[in-house]
Amino acid sequence: MRGFYRQITDAVLAQLNQTSTGTWICPWHRPTGGLPINGITGQRYRGANVLSLWCSSDRAGYADSRWATYRQWHNQGAQVRRGEKGTVVVFYKPMGSPDGDGVANASSDRRYVLRMSVAFNAEQCDGVIPRREQANAQGWTTSNFDEFVEKTGATIRFDGTKAYYSPVSDEIRLPARDCFSNAQGYAATLAHELIHWSGAKPRLARDLSGRFGDRAYAAEELIAELGAAFVLAGLGLASTPHQNHSEYIKDWLPLLREDPGAIFSAAAQASRAADWLFEITAQNAGENGPPAG
């Protein structure tokens, strides 16, 4: 597993180190494509798998968000082209069960073991049915992002010049909306603060001190940045950096360099937070949650 940690960490670090040029865009800041999904089961990939697949998509220029193993594509009558290189993903398998292809994380009190597999994008295969282009079933746009926020139940206060979550008052504070250069930047910043809000004691009670020690702040900011990207991708919205993104990078770099497993832990926590926000908004709306990809 350390090889997988290092692979993802190195891919992110390679791009983080280019920030001085001012032209770099991180793999989790994506204009299109949504969350990667398994092309056969329709399940969304989670955690570090999302980063792994996004990095591969960015390098190769894939527009299709569907991924599956060689066997899964073969069983559907498709064929991975000779010479194509796959992308490593991990999944949890119940102990004692035969090896299989999976994308989900362990979610019960059963005992699981972590397994590695290799996934191929739909664009690496012949015989794949073209993905049908259709409007997002939920109709999510930046103009109705406020509807999603309202369904979370979070208290939002618009005042001051800074964006932050206050654990004392349990409120999210934002500058006036017209202070943001565009709707995407507003959505990205608010999604970032919603991830912080989700981790408070009344909700997910996210405590990083044991895992990250004095790097807990950097880890929490990384979780919020990843979680915001996961939320916006799940809603079919463009993902853009938080307004303090460049400052946070200074904290992420030492964390990621010193601890290759940090990106895996942070991505898992980010997925958990994003999933929780989707669940609570679906419950409050009486719906089944966001679209799958």
Short mmCIF file of N, CA, C and O in Angstrom, two decimals, residues 138-151 177 183 186-187 235 237:
data_model
loop_
_atom_site.label_atom_id
_atom_site.label_comp_id
_atom_site.label_asym_id
_atom_site.label_seq_id
_atom_site.Cartn_x
_atom_site.Cartn_y
_atom_site.Cartn_z
N GLN A 138 -30.61 16.47 -11.61
CA GLN A 138 -30.98 17.36 -10.53
C GLN A 138 -31.03 18.82 -10.96
O GLN A 138 -31.52 19.67 -10.24
N GLY A 139 -30.50 19.10 -12.15
CA GLY A 139 -30.51 20.47 -12.63
C GLY A 139 -29.58 21.40 -11.87
O GLY A 139 -29.83 22.59 -11.78
N TRP A 140 -28.48 20.87 -11.33
CA TRP A 140 -27.59 21.70 -10.52
C TRP A 140 -26.83 22.69 -11.39
O TRP A 140 -26.21 22.34 -12.37
N THR A 141 -26.87 23.96 -11.02
CA THR A 141 -26.08 24.99 -11.66
C THR A 141 -25.56 25.92 -10.57
O THR A 141 -26.01 25.87 -9.43
N THR A 142 -24.62 26.77 -10.93
CA THR A 142 -24.13 27.71 -9.93
C THR A 142 -25.23 28.66 -9.46
O THR A 142 -25.18 29.17 -8.35
N SER A 143 -26.21 28.88 -10.30
CA SER A 143 -27.28 29.81 -9.92
C SER A 143 -28.20 29.24 -8.85
O SER A 143 -28.82 29.97 -8.09
N ASN A 144 -28.30 27.90 -8.75
CA ASN A 144 -29.15 27.34 -7.69
C ASN A 144 -28.33 26.60 -6.64
O ASN A 144 -28.87 25.79 -5.89
N PHE A 145 -27.03 26.90 -6.57
CA PHE A 145 -26.18 26.30 -5.55
C PHE A 145 -26.69 26.64 -4.15
O PHE A 145 -26.58 25.84 -3.22
N ASP A 146 -27.29 27.82 -4.01
CA ASP A 146 -27.81 28.23 -2.70
C ASP A 146 -28.88 27.27 -2.19
O ASP A 146 -29.04 27.10 -0.98
N GLU A 147 -29.59 26.65 -3.11
CA GLU A 147 -30.63 25.69 -2.70
C GLU A 147 -30.00 24.50 -1.99
O GLU A 147 -30.51 24.03 -0.97
N PHE A 148 -28.88 24.02 -2.52
CA PHE A 148 -28.16 22.93 -1.88
C PHE A 148 -27.67 23.36 -0.50
O PHE A 148 -27.81 22.63 0.48
N VAL A 149 -27.09 24.56 -0.42
CA VAL A 149 -26.57 25.05 0.85
C VAL A 149 -27.69 25.16 1.89
O VAL A 149 -27.51 24.76 3.05
N GLU A 150 -28.83 25.66 1.48
CA GLU A 150 -29.95 25.80 2.41
C GLU A 150 -30.37 24.46 2.98
O GLU A 150 -30.72 24.34 4.16
N LYS A 151 -30.32 23.42 2.16
CA LYS A 151 -30.73 22.09 2.61
C LYS A 151 -29.75 21.47 3.61
O LYS A 151 -30.10 20.50 4.29
N ARG A 177 -21.54 38.54 -1.09
CA ARG A 177 -21.42 37.71 -2.29
C ARG A 177 -20.80 38.45 -3.46
O ARG A 177 -20.07 37.87 -4.26
N ALA A 183 -19.39 33.33 -9.74
CA ALA A 183 -20.23 32.40 -8.99
C ALA A 183 -19.48 31.13 -8.63
O ALA A 183 -19.71 30.53 -7.57
N TYR A 186 -17.39 31.71 -5.53
CA TYR A 186 -18.27 31.73 -4.36
C TYR A 186 -18.65 30.32 -3.94
O TYR A 186 -18.55 29.96 -2.75
N ALA A 187 -19.03 29.49 -4.90
CA ALA A 187 -19.44 28.12 -4.60
C ALA A 187 -18.28 27.31 -4.03
O ALA A 187 -18.44 26.54 -3.08
N LEU A 235 -22.08 17.59 -7.75
CA LEU A 235 -23.20 18.42 -8.18
C LEU A 235 -23.11 18.82 -9.64
O LEU A 235 -23.99 19.50 -10.16
N LEU A 237 -20.77 20.77 -10.86
CA LEU A 237 -20.29 22.14 -10.95
C LEU A 237 -18.78 22.18 -11.13
O LEU A 237 -18.07 21.27 -10.72
#
